[in-house]
C-alpha cells in the first residue's frame, strides 16, 4: 500500500496541473480544483506517514522501473524517515499557500490557472526529488524543478523579478552541472569495481565509500557545491535575498520553506553515506561556513529595511545551524538538524504568510512604512508575534526543540562552533523583537498606512482613518494560519512524532559514516 501511496503522491499533482492549466478562463474553478488536489495530496501524505515503520528498512515503499537501461538509469523511488517528514511538509504547506493567496491579484494578463498549474508541477517535482533513489534521477529532478520556480518568480513577482529569477536559475543550474560531473565519476567507479556502471544510490554507497580519500574529496566537492548553493550556505547564498524579495508571498513560502531544504537533505542522503572519509575530513570547512552563516545572516537581518529580504537573511542564519548539526556527527545534533529542517519550514512559512498579510494591508514591503498596526489589527499582531517567537526559538515553540538539540549535540565534539552559534540566538531575539516593535507598536504612522487611510491630506485623523480602512484578519486568513499555529505549539510541547520517525534514519546515516548512531561524542 505504501508504494502505491508514494506513486500517487508523485502523479496526482501532475495530473492536477494538467487539469488546472485548461481552466485558465475560470479563475474560481481553477482555484477550487488546485486546492482540492493539494488537500487530497495531504491526505495521501498522512496515510504514507501512518504506513511508514520507524526502525524498519532504511528505504521503504521502494519502486523501480528501467528508464535508460544502457546506462543503468532507473525511475527509482523510496523514502526514509528524513524524506518522509519533508514530503509531509510539502503536502502541508502547498494547500496553505493556495488558501493564503486566494484573493491575491495576479499581474495583468496572467490567469490563476497558469499560476496554480506551476505550483502543482513544483509540488510533484519536490516530492520526487526527496523520494528519488537513483542518483541520475535525483539530478534530473534537481534541475527540472528550477523551471516552474523560474516562471513563478519571473512571471508573477515584483519589479525586479526577471533579474531575481535568472540569478536563482543560473546559480542552481550551474551547481547541478557540477554535481552531474561528480555523479558521472561515481558511475565510473562503479563500472571499474562491478564491471557495469550504475546510478543506484544504495549500490553507489557501497562502492564509493571505499574509494581513496583524494578521490572522495573531489567527488564530495561536486555534490557539496550544488547542495551548498541550494541550502544556501555563505558565500553561495546571494541569490536568495533577491529571489525571496521578488517572489510572490506564496512562492516565497515554497522557496524558503521547502526548496532550500533539498540542499541540507542532500548533505544527509548523499554526502555523508557516499563520501564518509571526505565528509569527516572536510567537516571543519562546513562548520566554519555554518557559523559564518549564523552570524552573518543574523547581523544582516538586524539591518534590513525590507520585510521580505529580512526573512531571507534569517533563513541563511538558520541554515547555518542545520549545517553545524549535520557535520557535528552526533545523533542528537543530526536529529536536531533534521527536525530543524521541518520546524524551519513551519516557522518561516508562518512568518512569511503573516508578513504577506501585513503587506496586503499596507501596500509596501518597507519596514519604515509601518507603525502602530497592533491598534488596527490585533489578531494579526498576535499571530505575527507567535511566528516571530518561534523564529527566535522561544521554549515551548517548535523551533526551540531543534535548536536545543543541535547545540546540545554539537557541544561535545565542536564546543567552539556551538558557543559561537549561540550568539545567533541572541541576535535572533534582537531582529525579531525589533521588527515587531517597529511594525506593530507606537502610533499609527508611515506612508503605507496613511495612504490606505486616505493620505496625509485627508480630513480624517490618521489613526481613525487607518482603523476604518484597514481590517483585521478575515476568516479565511485565520483558517490558513490555524494549522501552523497548532504545529508551532504542538511540536513545541510534544516533538516525539517527528523525532521518532527521523532518529532511525539519522542513526543509519551515522553508521554509514562509521560512527555509532547512539554515540554522542562523534566517535572522537
Short mmCIF file of C-alpha atoms in Angstrom, two decimals:
data_model
loop_
_atom_site.label_atom_id
_atom_site.label_comp_id
_atom_site.label_asym_id
_atom_site.label_seq_id
_atom_site.Cartn_x
_atom_site.Cartn_y
_atom_site.Cartn_z
CA UNK A 1 0.00 0.00 0.00
CA UNK A 2 2.81 2.39 0.88
CA UNK A 3 4.39 2.08 -2.57
CA UNK A 4 1.06 2.88 -4.24
CA UNK A 5 0.65 5.91 -1.96
CA UNK A 6 4.10 7.22 -2.87
CA UNK A 7 3.42 6.82 -6.59
CA UNK A 8 0.09 8.59 -6.14
CA UNK A 9 1.87 11.45 -4.35
CA UNK A 10 4.17 11.80 -7.35
CA UNK A 11 1.50 11.57 -10.04
CA UNK A 12 -1.53 13.38 -8.57
CA UNK A 13 -0.10 16.93 -8.68
CA UNK A 14 0.98 16.45 -12.30
CA UNK A 15 -2.50 15.33 -13.30
CA UNK A 16 -3.95 18.20 -11.31
CA UNK A 17 -1.62 20.66 -13.03
CA UNK A 18 -2.77 19.46 -16.44
CA UNK A 19 -6.43 19.89 -15.48
CA UNK A 20 -5.92 23.31 -13.87
CA UNK A 21 -3.93 24.57 -16.86
CA UNK A 22 -7.03 24.11 -19.05
CA UNK A 23 -9.13 26.18 -16.64
CA UNK A 24 -7.35 29.43 -17.39
CA UNK A 25 -10.63 31.15 -18.33
CA UNK A 26 -12.28 30.48 -14.96
CA UNK A 27 -10.10 31.52 -12.05
CA UNK A 28 -12.52 30.38 -9.36
CA UNK A 29 -12.85 26.81 -10.66
CA UNK A 30 -9.07 26.68 -11.17
CA UNK A 31 -8.51 27.67 -7.53
CA UNK A 32 -11.07 25.19 -6.20
CA UNK A 33 -9.60 22.37 -8.32
CA UNK A 34 -6.00 23.13 -7.30
CA UNK A 35 -6.93 23.33 -3.63
CA UNK A 36 -8.84 20.05 -3.83
CA UNK A 37 -5.85 18.32 -5.46
CA UNK A 38 -3.47 19.56 -2.76
CA UNK A 39 -5.83 18.55 0.04
CA UNK A 40 -6.03 15.03 -1.39
CA UNK A 41 -2.24 15.09 -1.63
CA UNK A 42 -2.10 15.98 2.06
CA UNK A 43 -4.37 13.05 2.96
CA UNK A 44 -2.14 10.71 0.94
CA UNK A 45 0.93 12.04 2.77
CA UNK A 46 -0.75 11.38 6.13
CA UNK A 47 -1.57 7.81 5.05
CA UNK A 48 2.03 7.35 3.87
CA UNK A 49 3.26 8.56 7.28
CA UNK A 50 0.95 6.10 9.05
CA UNK A 51 2.20 3.25 6.81
CA UNK A 52 5.86 4.03 7.48
CA UNK A 53 7.60 1.78 10.01
CA UNK A 54 10.25 3.64 12.05
CA UNK A 55 13.19 1.33 12.62
CA UNK A 56 12.22 -0.83 9.63
CA UNK A 57 14.07 -0.94 6.32
CA UNK A 58 16.17 2.14 5.71
CA UNK A 59 14.38 2.84 2.40
CA UNK A 60 10.71 1.90 2.40
CA UNK A 61 7.95 1.89 -0.26
CA UNK A 62 10.56 1.27 -2.96
CA UNK A 63 9.68 1.04 -6.65
CA UNK A 64 11.91 0.92 -9.71
CA UNK A 65 11.34 0.91 -13.47
CA UNK A 66 14.02 0.83 -16.17
CA UNK A 67 14.46 4.24 -17.76
CA UNK A 68 17.75 4.28 -19.70
CA UNK A 69 18.80 0.65 -19.47
CA UNK A 70 22.09 1.07 -21.35
CA UNK A 71 23.31 3.49 -18.67
CA UNK A 72 21.84 1.69 -15.68
CA UNK A 73 19.39 4.53 -15.00
CA UNK A 74 16.07 3.75 -13.34
CA UNK A 75 12.97 5.59 -12.24
CA UNK A 76 13.54 4.54 -8.64
CA UNK A 77 11.70 5.97 -5.66
CA UNK A 78 11.52 5.26 -1.94
CA UNK A 79 11.62 7.13 1.35
CA UNK A 80 13.47 7.05 4.61
CA UNK A 81 12.38 8.96 7.71
CA UNK A 82 14.12 12.15 6.57
CA UNK A 83 12.46 12.17 3.16
CA UNK A 84 9.12 11.25 4.72
CA UNK A 85 8.98 14.27 7.02
CA UNK A 86 9.94 16.61 4.17
CA UNK A 87 7.23 15.16 1.93
CA UNK A 88 4.84 15.76 4.82
CA UNK A 89 5.96 19.41 4.97
CA UNK A 90 5.38 19.79 1.23
CA UNK A 91 1.89 18.32 1.45
CA UNK A 92 1.08 20.63 4.37
CA UNK A 93 2.40 23.93 3.03
CA UNK A 94 1.19 23.84 -0.58
CA UNK A 95 -2.57 23.90 0.20
CA UNK A 96 -1.89 26.58 2.82
CA UNK A 97 -0.11 28.63 0.15
CA UNK A 98 -3.06 28.28 -2.21
CA UNK A 99 -5.51 29.26 0.52
CA UNK A 100 -3.40 32.25 1.58
CA UNK A 101 -3.24 33.57 -1.98
CA UNK A 102 -6.92 33.01 -2.73
CA UNK A 103 -7.73 36.73 -3.03
CA UNK A 104 -4.40 37.86 -4.49
CA UNK A 105 -4.45 39.87 -7.69
CA UNK A 106 -2.23 38.44 -10.39
CA UNK A 107 -0.31 40.58 -12.92
CA UNK A 108 -2.29 41.76 -15.91
CA UNK A 109 -2.73 39.04 -18.50
CA UNK A 110 -1.97 36.23 -16.04
CA UNK A 111 -4.56 33.65 -15.03
CA UNK A 112 -4.96 31.72 -11.80
CA UNK A 113 -4.95 28.51 -13.84
CA UNK A 114 -1.46 29.18 -15.18
CA UNK A 115 -0.10 30.18 -11.78
CA UNK A 116 -1.61 27.23 -9.91
CA UNK A 117 -0.59 24.68 -12.53
CA UNK A 118 3.01 25.78 -11.98
CA UNK A 119 2.53 25.41 -8.20
CA UNK A 120 1.24 21.85 -8.68
CA UNK A 121 4.10 20.90 -11.00
CA UNK A 122 6.51 22.33 -8.44
CA UNK A 123 4.88 20.21 -5.74
CA UNK A 124 5.25 17.00 -7.77
CA UNK A 125 8.91 17.70 -8.55
CA UNK A 126 9.73 18.48 -4.92
CA UNK A 127 8.15 15.22 -3.77
CA UNK A 128 10.12 13.45 -6.49
CA UNK A 129 13.48 14.94 -5.55
CA UNK A 130 13.10 13.85 -1.92
CA UNK A 131 11.88 10.37 -2.91
CA UNK A 132 14.40 9.62 -5.70
CA UNK A 133 16.76 6.71 -5.01
CA UNK A 134 18.60 6.84 -8.34
CA UNK A 135 21.35 9.47 -8.39
CA UNK A 136 20.83 10.39 -12.03
CA UNK A 137 17.08 10.70 -11.49
CA UNK A 138 17.77 12.92 -8.48
CA UNK A 139 19.98 15.13 -10.64
CA UNK A 140 17.31 15.41 -13.35
CA UNK A 141 14.61 16.36 -10.84
CA UNK A 142 17.04 18.70 -9.06
CA UNK A 143 17.45 20.65 -12.30
CA UNK A 144 13.91 20.38 -13.68
CA UNK A 145 12.32 21.74 -10.51
CA UNK A 146 14.12 25.03 -11.24
CA UNK A 147 11.89 25.60 -14.28
CA UNK A 148 8.48 26.12 -12.63
CA UNK A 149 10.11 28.17 -9.88
CA UNK A 150 11.81 30.33 -12.52
CA UNK A 151 8.45 31.09 -14.13
CA UNK A 152 6.72 31.62 -10.78
CA UNK A 153 9.27 34.26 -9.80
CA UNK A 154 9.85 35.73 -13.26
CA UNK A 155 6.20 35.81 -14.29
CA UNK A 156 4.42 36.73 -11.07
CA UNK A 157 6.98 38.50 -8.90
CA UNK A 158 7.97 42.07 -8.11
CA UNK A 159 9.53 44.83 -10.23
CA UNK A 160 12.95 43.13 -10.44
CA UNK A 161 11.50 39.65 -10.92
CA UNK A 162 13.37 38.84 -14.13
CA UNK A 163 16.76 39.59 -12.59
CA UNK A 164 15.92 37.56 -9.48
CA UNK A 165 14.57 34.63 -11.49
CA UNK A 166 17.59 34.44 -13.79
CA UNK A 167 20.02 34.72 -10.86
CA UNK A 168 18.18 31.95 -8.98
CA UNK A 169 18.16 29.71 -12.04
CA UNK A 170 21.80 30.20 -13.03
CA UNK A 171 23.17 29.63 -9.53
CA UNK A 172 21.27 26.38 -9.02
CA UNK A 173 21.67 25.16 -12.59
CA UNK A 174 25.45 25.60 -12.60
CA UNK A 175 25.68 23.88 -9.22
CA UNK A 176 23.68 20.99 -10.65
CA UNK A 177 26.05 20.63 -13.60
CA UNK A 178 28.99 20.33 -11.22
CA UNK A 179 27.05 17.69 -9.30
CA UNK A 180 26.45 15.80 -12.55
CA UNK A 181 30.21 15.63 -13.13
CA UNK A 182 30.65 14.02 -9.71
CA UNK A 183 27.74 11.66 -10.34
CA UNK A 184 29.44 10.53 -13.55
CA UNK A 185 32.64 9.99 -11.54
CA UNK A 186 30.70 7.77 -9.13
CA UNK A 187 29.25 5.86 -12.09
CA UNK A 188 32.78 5.25 -13.41
CA UNK A 189 33.95 3.96 -10.03
CA UNK A 190 31.05 1.51 -10.02
CA UNK A 191 31.91 0.39 -13.55
CA UNK A 192 35.54 -0.24 -12.56
CA UNK A 193 34.60 -2.20 -9.45
CA UNK A 194 31.47 -4.02 -10.57
CA UNK A 195 32.07 -4.34 -14.29
CA UNK A 196 28.99 -2.26 -15.09
CA UNK A 197 28.08 1.29 -14.22
CA UNK A 198 25.08 2.20 -12.11
CA UNK A 199 23.41 5.25 -10.60
CA UNK A 200 21.55 3.25 -7.96
CA UNK A 201 22.03 5.10 -4.67
CA UNK A 202 22.33 2.02 -2.43
CA UNK A 203 24.90 0.43 -4.74
CA UNK A 204 26.96 3.60 -5.05
CA UNK A 205 27.06 3.96 -1.28
CA UNK A 206 28.81 0.59 -1.01
CA UNK A 207 31.18 1.34 -3.90
CA UNK A 208 32.21 4.97 -3.49
CA UNK A 209 32.71 4.84 0.27
CA UNK A 210 35.73 2.55 -0.31
CA UNK A 211 37.42 4.96 -2.75
CA UNK A 212 40.69 6.67 -1.73
CA UNK A 213 40.32 9.87 0.27
CA UNK A 214 41.61 12.06 -2.57
CA UNK A 215 39.01 10.67 -4.96
CA UNK A 216 36.28 11.07 -2.38
CA UNK A 217 37.24 14.69 -1.78
CA UNK A 218 36.91 15.62 -5.46
CA UNK A 219 33.60 13.84 -5.79
CA UNK A 220 32.41 15.31 -2.48
CA UNK A 221 33.01 18.87 -3.67
CA UNK A 222 30.93 18.33 -6.82
CA UNK A 223 27.89 17.38 -4.77
CA UNK A 224 28.67 19.82 -1.96
CA UNK A 225 28.74 22.90 -4.18
CA UNK A 226 25.33 22.09 -5.63
CA UNK A 227 23.85 21.49 -2.18
CA UNK A 228 25.58 24.48 -0.57
CA UNK A 229 24.10 26.78 -3.24
CA UNK A 230 20.66 25.32 -2.70
CA UNK A 231 20.90 25.35 1.11
CA UNK A 232 22.14 28.24 0.92
CA UNK A 233 25.47 28.48 2.73
CA UNK A 234 27.59 31.62 2.79
CA UNK A 235 29.19 32.67 0.42
CA UNK A 236 26.94 30.87 -2.12
CA UNK A 237 23.77 32.46 -0.77
CA UNK A 238 23.46 35.70 -2.72
CA UNK A 239 20.64 34.50 -4.97
CA UNK A 240 18.24 34.01 -2.04
CA UNK A 241 17.64 37.61 -0.83
CA UNK A 242 16.81 38.73 -4.38
CA UNK A 243 14.59 35.72 -5.08
CA UNK A 244 12.75 35.98 -1.75
CA UNK A 245 12.24 39.72 -2.15
CA UNK A 246 10.81 39.49 -5.67
CA UNK A 247 8.80 36.26 -5.36
CA UNK A 248 5.07 36.42 -4.57
CA UNK A 249 4.37 35.60 -0.92
CA UNK A 250 3.14 32.05 -1.56
CA UNK A 251 6.06 31.31 -3.85
CA UNK A 252 8.45 32.67 -1.21
CA UNK A 253 6.97 30.18 1.29
CA UNK A 254 7.73 27.32 -1.11
CA UNK A 255 11.17 28.67 -1.99
CA UNK A 256 12.39 29.38 1.54
CA UNK A 257 10.28 26.81 3.37
CA UNK A 258 10.78 23.77 1.14
CA UNK A 259 13.04 24.14 -1.89
CA UNK A 260 16.09 25.20 0.12
CA UNK A 261 15.85 22.01 2.18
CA UNK A 262 16.93 19.98 -0.84
CA UNK A 263 20.45 21.21 -0.09
CA UNK A 264 20.58 20.05 3.52
CA UNK A 265 18.75 16.86 2.58
CA UNK A 266 21.50 16.24 0.02
CA UNK A 267 24.13 16.55 2.76
CA UNK A 268 22.43 13.74 4.66
CA UNK A 269 21.40 11.49 1.79
CA UNK A 270 24.44 11.79 -0.49
CA UNK A 271 27.49 13.41 1.10
CA UNK A 272 27.71 11.52 4.38
CA UNK A 273 26.88 7.97 3.21
CA UNK A 274 28.71 8.11 -0.14
CA UNK A 275 31.80 10.05 0.95
CA UNK A 276 32.26 9.28 4.66
CA UNK A 277 36.03 9.87 4.78
CA UNK A 278 35.80 13.13 2.85
CA UNK A 279 32.84 14.25 4.99
CA UNK A 280 34.87 13.79 8.16
CA UNK A 281 38.00 15.36 6.67
CA UNK A 282 36.14 18.43 5.36
CA UNK A 283 33.75 18.83 8.30
CA UNK A 284 35.77 21.78 9.74
CA UNK A 285 35.25 23.69 6.49
CA UNK A 286 31.49 23.16 6.59
CA UNK A 287 31.34 24.03 10.29
CA UNK A 288 33.16 27.30 9.65
CA UNK A 289 30.75 28.15 6.85
CA UNK A 290 27.84 27.23 9.11
CA UNK A 291 28.98 29.54 11.92
CA UNK A 292 29.68 32.34 9.43
CA UNK A 293 26.17 31.85 8.06
CA UNK A 294 24.61 32.05 11.54
CA UNK A 295 26.43 35.28 12.46
CA UNK A 296 26.38 36.91 9.01
CA UNK A 297 22.72 36.14 8.36
CA UNK A 298 21.68 37.34 11.82
CA UNK A 299 23.65 40.59 11.62
CA UNK A 300 22.32 41.43 8.16
CA UNK A 301 18.78 40.60 9.26
CA UNK A 302 19.10 43.21 12.01
CA UNK A 303 19.98 45.87 9.45
CA UNK A 304 17.34 45.12 6.81
CA UNK A 305 14.81 47.71 5.73
CA UNK A 306 12.71 45.34 3.60
CA UNK A 307 10.40 42.79 5.23
CA UNK A 308 10.96 40.03 2.69
CA UNK A 309 14.74 40.43 2.48
CA UNK A 310 14.87 40.21 6.27
CA UNK A 311 13.28 36.77 6.10
CA UNK A 312 15.89 35.65 3.56
CA UNK A 313 18.77 36.56 5.89
CA UNK A 314 17.01 34.94 8.84
CA UNK A 315 16.85 31.73 6.80
CA UNK A 316 20.54 31.95 5.93
CA UNK A 317 21.27 32.05 9.67
CA UNK A 318 19.00 29.06 10.32
CA UNK A 319 20.64 27.01 7.59
CA UNK A 320 23.94 27.65 9.29
CA UNK A 321 22.53 25.93 12.38
CA UNK A 322 21.40 22.98 10.26
CA UNK A 323 24.85 22.60 8.67
CA UNK A 324 26.50 22.66 12.11
CA UNK A 325 24.15 19.96 13.35
CA UNK A 326 24.80 17.71 10.37
CA UNK A 327 28.59 17.96 10.42
CA UNK A 328 28.98 17.67 14.20
CA UNK A 329 28.36 13.92 13.63
CA UNK A 330 26.38 13.12 16.75
CA UNK A 331 22.97 11.55 16.94
CA UNK A 332 21.49 14.46 18.89
CA UNK A 333 22.90 17.14 16.58
CA UNK A 334 21.77 15.38 13.41
CA UNK A 335 18.29 14.62 14.74
CA UNK A 336 18.17 18.28 15.70
CA UNK A 337 19.27 19.30 12.20
CA UNK A 338 16.58 17.19 10.52
CA UNK A 339 13.86 18.43 12.87
CA UNK A 340 15.22 21.95 12.25
CA UNK A 341 14.50 21.43 8.55
CA UNK A 342 10.88 20.63 9.37
CA UNK A 343 10.41 23.29 12.01
CA UNK A 344 12.09 25.99 9.95
CA UNK A 345 9.58 25.25 7.19
CA UNK A 346 6.69 25.67 9.62
CA UNK A 347 8.03 28.73 11.45
CA UNK A 348 9.35 30.58 8.42
CA UNK A 349 6.31 29.64 6.36
CA UNK A 350 4.08 31.18 9.02
CA UNK A 351 6.26 34.28 9.32
CA UNK A 352 6.27 34.86 5.55
CA UNK A 353 2.49 34.46 5.41
CA UNK A 354 1.84 36.97 8.19
CA UNK A 355 4.29 39.38 6.58
CA UNK A 356 2.33 38.93 3.35
CA UNK A 357 -0.84 39.83 5.25
CA UNK A 358 0.84 42.98 6.57
CA UNK A 359 1.97 43.92 3.07
CA UNK A 360 -1.51 43.27 1.66
CA UNK A 361 -2.90 45.85 4.10
CA UNK A 362 -0.17 48.45 3.79
CA UNK A 363 0.89 48.00 0.19
CA UNK A 364 4.61 48.25 0.95
CA UNK A 365 7.46 45.89 1.81
CA UNK A 366 9.45 48.63 3.59
CA UNK A 367 9.58 48.35 7.36
CA UNK A 368 9.66 52.14 7.71
CA UNK A 369 6.23 52.36 6.10
CA UNK A 370 4.57 50.75 9.11
CA UNK A 371 3.91 51.50 12.74
CA UNK A 372 1.18 51.00 15.30
CA UNK A 373 -0.55 48.20 13.43
CA UNK A 374 -1.49 46.40 16.65
CA UNK A 375 -4.11 49.13 17.13
CA UNK A 376 -5.63 48.28 13.76
CA UNK A 377 -5.11 44.51 13.51
CA UNK A 378 -4.69 42.97 16.99
CA UNK A 379 -5.22 39.37 15.82
CA UNK A 380 -2.64 39.77 13.05
CA UNK A 381 -0.27 41.34 15.58
CA UNK A 382 -0.68 38.38 17.92
CA UNK A 383 -0.04 35.80 15.20
CA UNK A 384 2.92 37.81 13.91
CA UNK A 385 4.36 37.73 17.42
CA UNK A 386 3.90 33.95 17.65
CA UNK A 387 5.63 33.49 14.28
CA UNK A 388 8.46 35.73 15.43
CA UNK A 389 8.86 33.94 18.76
CA UNK A 390 9.16 30.52 17.13
CA UNK A 391 11.65 32.03 14.67
CA UNK A 392 13.85 33.05 17.61
CA UNK A 393 13.32 29.57 19.15
CA UNK A 394 11.43 30.51 22.29
CA UNK A 395 10.97 27.50 24.62
CA UNK A 396 7.55 25.97 24.10
CA UNK A 397 7.62 26.58 20.35
CA UNK A 398 8.59 24.05 17.71
CA UNK A 399 11.92 25.62 16.71
CA UNK A 400 13.32 25.52 20.26
CA UNK A 401 13.42 21.71 20.22
CA UNK A 402 15.53 21.69 17.06
CA UNK A 403 17.93 24.45 18.04
CA UNK A 404 18.44 22.97 21.51
CA UNK A 405 19.24 19.53 20.08
CA UNK A 406 21.68 20.99 17.55
CA UNK A 407 23.58 22.93 20.21
CA UNK A 408 23.39 20.16 22.82
CA UNK A 409 24.61 17.56 20.33
CA UNK A 410 27.30 19.75 18.78
CA UNK A 411 28.92 20.95 22.00
CA UNK A 412 30.66 17.64 22.98
CA UNK A 413 32.50 17.39 19.65
CA UNK A 414 32.57 21.01 18.44
CA UNK A 415 32.38 23.27 21.51
CA UNK A 416 33.84 26.36 19.83
CA UNK A 417 31.37 26.27 16.94
CA UNK A 418 28.47 25.56 19.29
CA UNK A 419 29.35 28.53 21.52
CA UNK A 420 29.75 30.87 18.55
CA UNK A 421 26.40 29.70 17.14
CA UNK A 422 24.65 30.66 20.38
CA UNK A 423 25.42 34.30 19.56
CA UNK A 424 22.96 33.85 16.70
CA UNK A 425 20.22 33.13 19.26
CA UNK A 426 20.86 36.49 20.92
CA UNK A 427 20.82 38.29 17.58
CA UNK A 428 17.59 36.46 16.66
CA UNK A 429 15.85 37.97 19.67
CA UNK A 430 17.13 41.37 18.56
CA UNK A 431 15.92 41.28 14.96
CA UNK A 432 12.57 39.62 15.72
CA UNK A 433 11.56 41.88 18.61
CA UNK A 434 12.86 45.00 16.91
CA UNK A 435 10.89 44.13 13.76
CA UNK A 436 7.72 43.55 15.80
CA UNK A 437 8.19 46.80 17.68
CA UNK A 438 8.67 48.86 14.51
CA UNK A 439 5.70 47.40 12.66
CA UNK A 440 3.11 46.98 15.40
CA UNK A 441 3.94 49.32 18.30
CA UNK A 442 3.84 53.09 18.68
CA UNK A 443 1.47 55.48 16.92
CA UNK A 444 -0.01 54.64 13.53
CA UNK A 445 2.47 56.09 11.10
CA UNK A 446 4.20 55.54 7.80
CA UNK A 447 3.28 56.39 4.22
CA UNK A 448 1.80 52.95 3.53
CA UNK A 449 -0.80 53.09 6.29
CA UNK A 450 -1.57 56.77 5.79
CA UNK A 451 -2.12 56.24 2.08
CA UNK A 452 -4.57 53.43 2.82
CA UNK A 453 -6.32 55.68 5.36
CA UNK A 454 -6.81 58.49 2.89
CA UNK A 455 -3.44 60.14 2.63
CA UNK A 456 -1.74 62.93 4.56
CA UNK A 457 -4.27 65.46 3.27
CA UNK A 458 -7.30 63.55 4.49
CA UNK A 459 -9.73 65.34 6.82
CA UNK A 460 -9.88 62.19 8.93
CA UNK A 461 -7.33 61.79 11.72
CA UNK A 462 -4.62 59.29 10.67
CA UNK A 463 -5.41 56.67 13.32
CA UNK A 464 -9.15 56.95 12.78
CA UNK A 465 -8.82 56.78 9.02
CA UNK A 466 -6.45 53.81 9.19
CA UNK A 467 -8.75 51.99 11.60
CA UNK A 468 -11.64 52.40 9.18
CA UNK A 469 -9.64 51.45 6.09
CA UNK A 470 -7.61 48.52 7.43
CA UNK A 471 -9.33 45.37 8.63
CA UNK A 472 -8.00 42.61 10.83
CA UNK A 473 -7.66 39.02 9.63
CA UNK A 474 -10.54 37.52 7.71
CA UNK A 475 -11.95 34.08 8.48
CA UNK A 476 -10.03 32.63 5.53
CA UNK A 477 -6.74 34.08 6.73
CA UNK A 478 -7.31 32.72 10.24
CA UNK A 479 -8.12 29.29 8.79
CA UNK A 480 -4.91 29.35 6.72
CA UNK A 481 -2.74 30.13 9.75
CA UNK A 482 -4.53 27.81 12.19
CA UNK A 483 -2.70 24.57 11.20
CA UNK A 484 0.68 26.28 11.51
CA UNK A 485 -0.27 27.75 14.88
CA UNK A 486 -1.28 24.30 16.14
CA UNK A 487 2.02 22.80 14.93
CA UNK A 488 4.11 25.58 16.47
CA UNK A 489 2.86 24.73 19.96
CA UNK A 490 2.06 21.05 19.34
CA UNK A 491 5.58 20.19 18.23
CA UNK A 492 6.99 22.60 20.80
CA UNK A 493 5.47 20.59 23.64
CA UNK A 494 5.40 17.13 22.04
CA UNK A 495 8.05 16.64 19.30
CA UNK A 496 8.09 12.82 19.57
CA UNK A 497 6.13 12.06 16.35
CA UNK A 498 8.85 13.73 14.27
CA UNK A 499 11.84 12.66 16.35
CA UNK A 500 10.71 9.02 16.42
CA UNK A 501 10.50 8.93 12.62
CA UNK A 502 13.80 10.62 11.82
CA UNK A 503 16.02 9.11 14.53
CA UNK A 504 16.45 5.63 12.94
CA UNK A 505 17.33 7.21 9.58
CA UNK A 506 19.82 9.55 11.23
CA UNK A 507 21.45 6.65 13.08
CA UNK A 508 21.68 4.69 9.82
CA UNK A 509 23.37 7.70 8.23
CA UNK A 510 25.88 7.95 11.07
CA UNK A 511 26.56 4.22 10.85
CA UNK A 512 27.39 4.64 7.17
CA UNK A 513 29.95 7.29 8.14
CA UNK A 514 31.49 4.83 10.58
CA UNK A 515 30.07 6.47 13.70
CA UNK A 516 27.78 4.63 16.07
CA UNK A 517 24.30 6.12 15.83
CA UNK A 518 23.94 6.11 19.60
CA UNK A 519 27.34 7.71 20.15
CA UNK A 520 27.07 11.32 21.26
CA UNK A 521 30.76 12.09 21.12
CA UNK A 522 31.02 11.70 17.39
CA UNK A 523 33.44 8.84 17.69
CA UNK A 524 36.27 11.18 18.61
#
